[in-house]
Amino acid sequence: MAHNVNKPPNHTTKVGLWHTTTLQSAQGRRQPIQQQQHLQKQHQTYQTTVVAGQKRSLSESHTPGAASTSPSGHQDEVPKKRHSTIGGSKELPRLTASPIVHTDDDAGGGMSEYTQRRTFPSTPTSTIDPLLSLSHPRHGLPPKLVANFASLGIKTIYPWQKQCLLGPGLLTGEKNLVYSAPTGGGKSLVADVLMLKRVLNVDGDSKDAKALLVLPYVALVQEKVRWLRNVVAGISREELLGHRKDEKKQQQQLWVPRADKDTIRVVGFFGGSKIKATWNDFDIGVCTIEKANSLVNTAIDDCSISKLKSVVLDECHMIDDGYRGYLLELMATKLLCLGQEVQIVGMSATLTNISLLKDWLRGHSYETHYRPVPIEEHLVYDGKVYPAGTTASLLKTLTQLDSKIKSQDQPPQQQQQRAPTQAQEHHHVRYIKPSDYKELKDPVTNAVVSLADETVRAGYGVLVFSSSRAGCESDAVLISRVLPAFEEAHPTIQEKRLDLLGDLRSLSTGLDPKLEVTIPVGVAFHHAGLTTEERELVASAYDAGVLKVCVATCSLAAGINLPARRVILHNARMGRDLVGPAMLRQMRGRAGRKGKDEVGETYLCCRQNDLEAVIDLMHAELPQISSCLISDKRRIRRALLEVIAIRLATSRESLDDYISKTMLYLSAEPEAVQQTVDESLAELQNMEFITTDQYYNFEATKLGRAIVAASIDPEDGIFIHTELQSALKAFVLDGEMHVLYTFTPIPDLNTVTINWRIFWNEMEQLDDSGLRVMKFLGLKPTVVNKMLHGGTLKETTPEEKEISRRYHRFYLALQLRDLCNEVPVHRVAQKYDTPRGMVQNLAQTCEGFAAGMIKFCESMGWGAMAAALDHFSDRLKAGARSDLLALAKITFVKSRTARIFWDNGFKTVAAVANAEPQELLPILMQAQPNKVRLEARDEQKYKDKLLAKAKVICDSANRIWQLEMRTEYEEE
């Protein structure tokens, strides 16, 4: 069948689903009308065949005043220009993207690694292979679960998923599994099916089966929780297991049974919580790495771990990340030591030595390179687009570019003698003309803007990766200046973009001025400097097609799932450093939307001084993963302390058995491992974290147990213990700075930058209590003054590092003080010259750290200290003073909003619960951070959004009020 690929476009004998690239589609449509387009060559844009379900191409109406034709043949009236305040800031001058010229030599570069669909017919359907249907009895899934998958668009599975699931002992939970599949290849579904099989326990009679799904980032946890709740919606364990409900017992109950009784409860765990989570709180726990390790430790310690039946480790290539990924190895090894049936499933898109993980987990392995949407890869250099889809084409490109660079370095006479032939000139497939605009003089920036403009005018979405937050915003603004204006978009899209602006404007942080400029034309940026709410709104709008361009930092590639028709990399850097092969593969893997695109495209745009390194990076193999426990003794010490503290292993024999089940034992010399264990045990004893009893068994001291309960490293535990011991002797209680300092996380000195001018100004405004805290901590105004005038804070000796850590920690505590006193996040960000997303992240991190400190104090028997921290933890979460803590439990009522409710007479939850949403509308308008002037129509839409928020507030207050009344009744 492969010979059909080279036949003319009008050939009608093709069998199966055949795809063409964007380039091929453009050329196919251009050939019949070359004569007519001759006069338009000065500004060429490409057209793409619109697939069913695609939106109308914006290129058809990008000329102002032109009429567009609807699919039915009728002309749509072009919307009139609206002068509403879409953007409050001054509009920037419009730019024109550089035209992209196609060469006559279509050097497509051959097949890329994942283009099997260009050669073979479409994937077999369930009519050909019944096992591709999730309803097949072999899979053993309940009909309701199959129906839920179908409602979410998953009616059949791929052949590789079928082969993987039908591995011996997998569907029954008897064997572990580790597998690798490309990004976008459907790898998550395999883990979901195996996990749900264990939780639903269709073949058993237990109703208490639990599962943990471990993800590296909070954004992924939140996204997965939403997905799984839709997957298990309406599924009852009672119905699956055939048990009859005790109706008589229910009739005797005073209160209506809990709404989620007998359902599958999916709960997300990230950060910290002062409430001790138990298996009774959830059925599927979606956790970050740190939280999952803490949950497993707690469950082993209180002997409730027997309910755990499945653990899924997503992005398990992070196991060799020494910063936090090594906790995956600690957690999985503990599960392997339990001797009970816990199915462990590991998956990743960037695994190489998968056999090591298979041997470690004692299970099966599976690898596939299948992608449902093929990817065409390109390298853009000096305005020219080169094929980079295969090793052969990449090496050819490297040779040609190397010859070109060498000829440029030679004298003019030799350059003339080595002038390339016409055939050599046409090795690139397309050429991006230089721009006359000074903003686009840089060839890399010009290429990024032109490629993005080309994609949008063809009606597709594009994802641009930039190296920094500032780069994201700069690229977004430049791209927005070349795209079709707001008035040229379809009226429905216009309304949705205005809605998005309204949603962003109604947030507590207000509307970012740059987003106010870019969103009307369908462009936004997404980075850590935005708050969580802003990032979620941007991501949802892009996923829904409201936004056409999303410019993000590299971290998005490993974060939420936002695929695009085209992925453009503005350099391949994360900050100043080149990204690694794994990150590059994840970024390029975002290209191609299943069900929406027939092909995905990636363009890596680079500079001359990066060219050789970038081509090496594109050609590089993924690094092999290995255990990082032995590379730093801190990690092996934490591993040993945890298993001793939770009493999983206390004798030397059981500790050796635990170590023998680690991945470290399979990848390092046994003698070196043994020596490291001996040294680590001795160091733990010297630190007074563990002791031995009369039988030479190990047991954790009170301090050791406190460190494990707080989920911190032993070395950080020493610092925390020293700080808290000193605080117990002279705790400053006539102010709040000492308490806030106590639960400020221990900062990484490389990630926290102190603005000494701001530090000095805040220090000058401290009251006597705050100054006593500084003196108690050994922080000197003379040192701050020295740093203000260009001094350097020494960090050579351990003592100098400790005092430097205190300065950094106190600087963060100043920000927390403002947050606890009802200063909005965006105001704190402006005051400390820090991105608002970083300030919000600090507050969220502090909530988790404070929970750990409370557990630490409780384990040490410091009840008064734990109570003080507990109170301020509530204040930090509420972003308010003590009198507003009750109100702050209501959804959307936090910080300054809670104070405005209080000032307007709504001082209790009951008062809010008994109010009408219309009564709360003026209060919410008063609480908005920026007073905006809108036209009548936009003002009404703005009020409608606030009224919807008021309804949510009333409903939340009612639920809290009813719960409080029920609690009071039961206590009486």
mmCIF file of N, CA and C in Angstrom, residues 462-463 476 499-501 503-504 507 511-512 514-516 518-519 522-527 530-552 556 560-562 593 836:
data_model
loop_
_atom_site.group_PDB
_atom_site.id
_atom_site.type_symbol
_atom_site.label_atom_id
_atom_site.label_comp_id
_atom_site.label_asym_id
_atom_site.label_seq_id
_atom_site.Cartn_x
_atom_site.Cartn_y
_atom_site.Cartn_z
ATOM 1 N N VAL A 462 -1.412 27.052 18.027
ATOM 2 C CA VAL A 462 0.042 26.947 18.089
ATOM 3 C C VAL A 462 0.511 27.156 19.520
ATOM 4 N N LEU A 463 1.483 26.362 19.911
ATOM 5 C CA LEU A 463 2.078 26.439 21.238
ATOM 6 C C LEU A 463 3.534 26.869 21.071
ATOM 7 N N ALA A 476 4.484 36.912 23.155
ATOM 8 C CA ALA A 476 3.024 36.999 23.057
ATOM 9 C C ALA A 476 2.600 38.356 22.499
ATOM 10 N N ASP A 499 -15.542 37.329 27.331
ATOM 11 C CA ASP A 499 -15.852 36.605 28.566
ATOM 12 C C ASP A 499 -14.580 36.257 29.327
ATOM 13 N N LEU A 500 -13.560 35.825 28.593
ATOM 14 C CA LEU A 500 -12.290 35.490 29.238
ATOM 15 C C LEU A 500 -11.685 36.720 29.902
ATOM 16 N N LEU A 501 -11.727 37.858 29.219
ATOM 17 C CA LEU A 501 -11.237 39.089 29.832
ATOM 18 C C LEU A 501 -12.032 39.423 31.093
ATOM 19 N N ASP A 503 -13.582 37.240 33.049
ATOM 20 C CA ASP A 503 -13.206 36.291 34.102
ATOM 21 C C ASP A 503 -11.885 36.699 34.752
ATOM 22 N N LEU A 504 -10.918 37.088 33.948
ATOM 23 C CA LEU A 504 -9.625 37.508 34.487
ATOM 24 C C LEU A 504 -9.751 38.807 35.282
ATOM 25 N N LEU A 507 -10.965 38.358 38.912
ATOM 26 C CA LEU A 507 -10.101 37.719 39.901
ATOM 27 C C LEU A 507 -9.592 38.742 40.911
ATOM 28 N N LEU A 511 -6.821 42.181 36.052
ATOM 29 C CA LEU A 511 -6.433 41.777 34.700
ATOM 30 C C LEU A 511 -5.034 42.282 34.389
ATOM 31 N N ASP A 512 -4.155 41.364 33.983
ATOM 32 C CA ASP A 512 -2.797 41.732 33.613
ATOM 33 C C ASP A 512 -2.834 42.651 32.387
ATOM 34 N N LYS A 514 -0.763 43.193 29.947
ATOM 35 C CA LYS A 514 -0.323 42.581 28.694
ATOM 36 C C LYS A 514 -1.348 41.581 28.185
ATOM 37 N N LEU A 515 -1.960 40.814 29.082
ATOM 38 C CA LEU A 515 -3.029 39.913 28.648
ATOM 39 C C LEU A 515 -4.216 40.703 28.111
ATOM 40 N N GLU A 516 -4.438 41.892 28.655
ATOM 41 C CA GLU A 516 -5.525 42.746 28.173
ATOM 42 C C GLU A 516 -5.302 43.139 26.712
ATOM 43 N N THR A 518 -3.250 41.196 24.491
ATOM 44 C CA THR A 518 -3.063 40.037 23.617
ATOM 45 C C THR A 518 -4.298 39.165 23.474
ATOM 46 N N ILE A 519 -5.107 39.044 24.510
ATOM 47 C CA ILE A 519 -6.244 38.118 24.475
ATOM 48 C C ILE A 519 -7.271 38.467 23.401
ATOM 49 N N GLY A 522 -6.479 36.629 20.417
ATOM 50 C CA GLY A 522 -6.331 35.180 20.558
ATOM 51 C C GLY A 522 -4.977 34.716 21.014
ATOM 52 N N VAL A 523 -4.232 35.549 21.750
ATOM 53 C CA VAL A 523 -2.896 35.187 22.220
ATOM 54 C C VAL A 523 -2.834 35.372 23.734
ATOM 55 N N ALA A 524 -2.145 34.447 24.426
ATOM 56 C CA ALA A 524 -1.933 34.582 25.865
ATOM 57 C C ALA A 524 -0.630 33.894 26.219
ATOM 58 N N PHE A 525 -0.121 34.219 27.399
ATOM 59 C CA PHE A 525 1.080 33.547 27.893
ATOM 60 C C PHE A 525 0.741 32.787 29.163
ATOM 61 N N HIS A 526 1.579 31.813 29.479
ATOM 62 C CA HIS A 526 1.315 30.874 30.582
ATOM 63 C C HIS A 526 2.651 30.557 31.245
ATOM 64 N N HIS A 527 2.867 31.082 32.457
ATOM 65 C CA HIS A 527 4.120 30.812 33.162
ATOM 66 C C HIS A 527 3.899 30.924 34.668
ATOM 67 N N LEU A 530 2.195 33.883 36.755
ATOM 68 C CA LEU A 530 0.751 34.058 36.874
ATOM 69 C C LEU A 530 0.229 33.248 38.051
ATOM 70 N N THR A 531 -0.896 33.665 38.573
ATOM 71 C CA THR A 531 -1.503 32.894 39.657
ATOM 72 C C THR A 531 -2.130 31.621 39.105
ATOM 73 N N THR A 532 -2.464 30.713 39.989
ATOM 74 C CA THR A 532 -3.074 29.447 39.582
ATOM 75 C C THR A 532 -4.378 29.688 38.829
ATOM 76 N N GLU A 533 -5.182 30.641 39.307
ATOM 77 C CA GLU A 533 -6.466 30.916 38.666
ATOM 78 C C GLU A 533 -6.257 31.477 37.259
ATOM 79 N N GLU A 534 -5.278 32.350 37.089
ATOM 80 C CA GLU A 534 -5.007 32.905 35.764
ATOM 81 C C GLU A 534 -4.547 31.818 34.796
ATOM 82 N N ARG A 535 -3.653 30.949 35.270
ATOM 83 C CA ARG A 535 -3.149 29.888 34.392
ATOM 84 C C ARG A 535 -4.275 28.935 33.980
ATOM 85 N N GLU A 536 -5.180 28.629 34.911
ATOM 86 C CA GLU A 536 -6.282 27.727 34.587
ATOM 87 C C GLU A 536 -7.214 28.344 33.549
ATOM 88 N N LEU A 537 -7.505 29.620 33.662
ATOM 89 C CA LEU A 537 -8.382 30.278 32.696
ATOM 90 C C LEU A 537 -7.734 30.319 31.314
ATOM 91 N N VAL A 538 -6.439 30.629 31.271
ATOM 92 C CA VAL A 538 -5.729 30.679 29.991
ATOM 93 C C VAL A 538 -5.698 29.295 29.349
ATOM 94 N N ALA A 539 -5.372 28.271 30.152
ATOM 95 C CA ALA A 539 -5.281 26.913 29.613
ATOM 96 C C ALA A 539 -6.639 26.435 29.095
ATOM 97 N N SER A 540 -7.699 26.708 29.834
ATOM 98 C CA SER A 540 -9.033 26.274 29.404
ATOM 99 C C SER A 540 -9.452 26.973 28.121
ATOM 100 N N ALA A 541 -9.159 28.271 28.018
ATOM 101 C CA ALA A 541 -9.534 29.016 26.817
ATOM 102 C C ALA A 541 -8.758 28.534 25.602
ATOM 103 N N TYR A 542 -7.491 28.208 25.787
ATOM 104 C CA TYR A 542 -6.701 27.696 24.670
ATOM 105 C C TYR A 542 -7.211 26.315 24.242
ATOM 106 N N ASP A 543 -7.496 25.472 25.224
ATOM 107 C CA ASP A 543 -7.970 24.129 24.915
ATOM 108 C C ASP A 543 -9.314 24.164 24.197
ATOM 109 N N ALA A 544 -10.120 25.193 24.471
ATOM 110 C CA ALA A 544 -11.441 25.307 23.851
ATOM 111 C C ALA A 544 -11.385 26.008 22.496
ATOM 112 N N GLY A 545 -10.213 26.477 22.087
ATOM 113 C CA GLY A 545 -10.082 27.144 20.802
ATOM 114 C C GLY A 545 -10.378 28.625 20.835
ATOM 115 N N VAL A 546 -10.673 29.166 22.030
ATOM 116 C CA VAL A 546 -10.905 30.608 22.149
ATOM 117 C C VAL A 546 -9.602 31.362 21.893
ATOM 118 N N LEU A 547 -8.520 30.844 22.419
ATOM 119 C CA LEU A 547 -7.194 31.376 22.158
ATOM 120 C C LEU A 547 -6.519 30.495 21.115
ATOM 121 N N LYS A 548 -5.804 31.113 20.201
ATOM 122 C CA LYS A 548 -5.116 30.366 19.153
ATOM 123 C C LYS A 548 -3.637 30.175 19.442
ATOM 124 N N VAL A 549 -3.061 31.064 20.252
ATOM 125 C CA VAL A 549 -1.630 31.008 20.532
ATOM 126 C C VAL A 549 -1.432 31.032 22.037
ATOM 127 N N CYS A 550 -0.662 30.075 22.540
ATOM 128 C CA CYS A 550 -0.278 30.060 23.958
ATOM 129 C C CYS A 550 1.245 30.042 24.018
ATOM 130 N N VAL A 551 1.831 31.072 24.609
ATOM 131 C CA VAL A 551 3.282 31.166 24.755
ATOM 132 C C VAL A 551 3.624 30.786 26.190
ATOM 133 N N ALA A 552 4.443 29.760 26.350
ATOM 134 C CA ALA A 552 4.675 29.196 27.684
ATOM 135 C C ALA A 552 6.157 28.961 27.916
ATOM 136 N N LEU A 556 5.842 24.052 31.120
ATOM 137 C CA LEU A 556 4.492 23.643 30.717
ATOM 138 C C LEU A 556 4.509 22.296 30.020
ATOM 139 N N ILE A 560 0.567 20.690 32.537
ATOM 140 C CA ILE A 560 -0.748 20.315 32.037
ATOM 141 C C ILE A 560 -0.685 19.952 30.558
ATOM 142 N N ASN A 561 -1.686 19.219 30.122
ATOM 143 C CA ASN A 561 -1.709 18.696 28.759
ATOM 144 C C ASN A 561 -2.397 19.691 27.832
ATOM 145 N N LEU A 562 -1.590 20.420 27.040
ATOM 146 C CA LEU A 562 -2.124 21.367 26.070
ATOM 147 C C LEU A 562 -1.509 21.088 24.696
ATOM 148 N N ARG A 593 -3.102 17.300 17.789
ATOM 149 C CA ARG A 593 -4.283 17.039 18.625
ATOM 150 C C ARG A 593 -5.032 15.846 18.066
ATOM 151 N N ARG A 836 3.495 37.692 40.857
ATOM 152 C CA ARG A 836 2.388 37.341 41.761
ATOM 153 C C ARG A 836 2.217 35.834 41.888
#
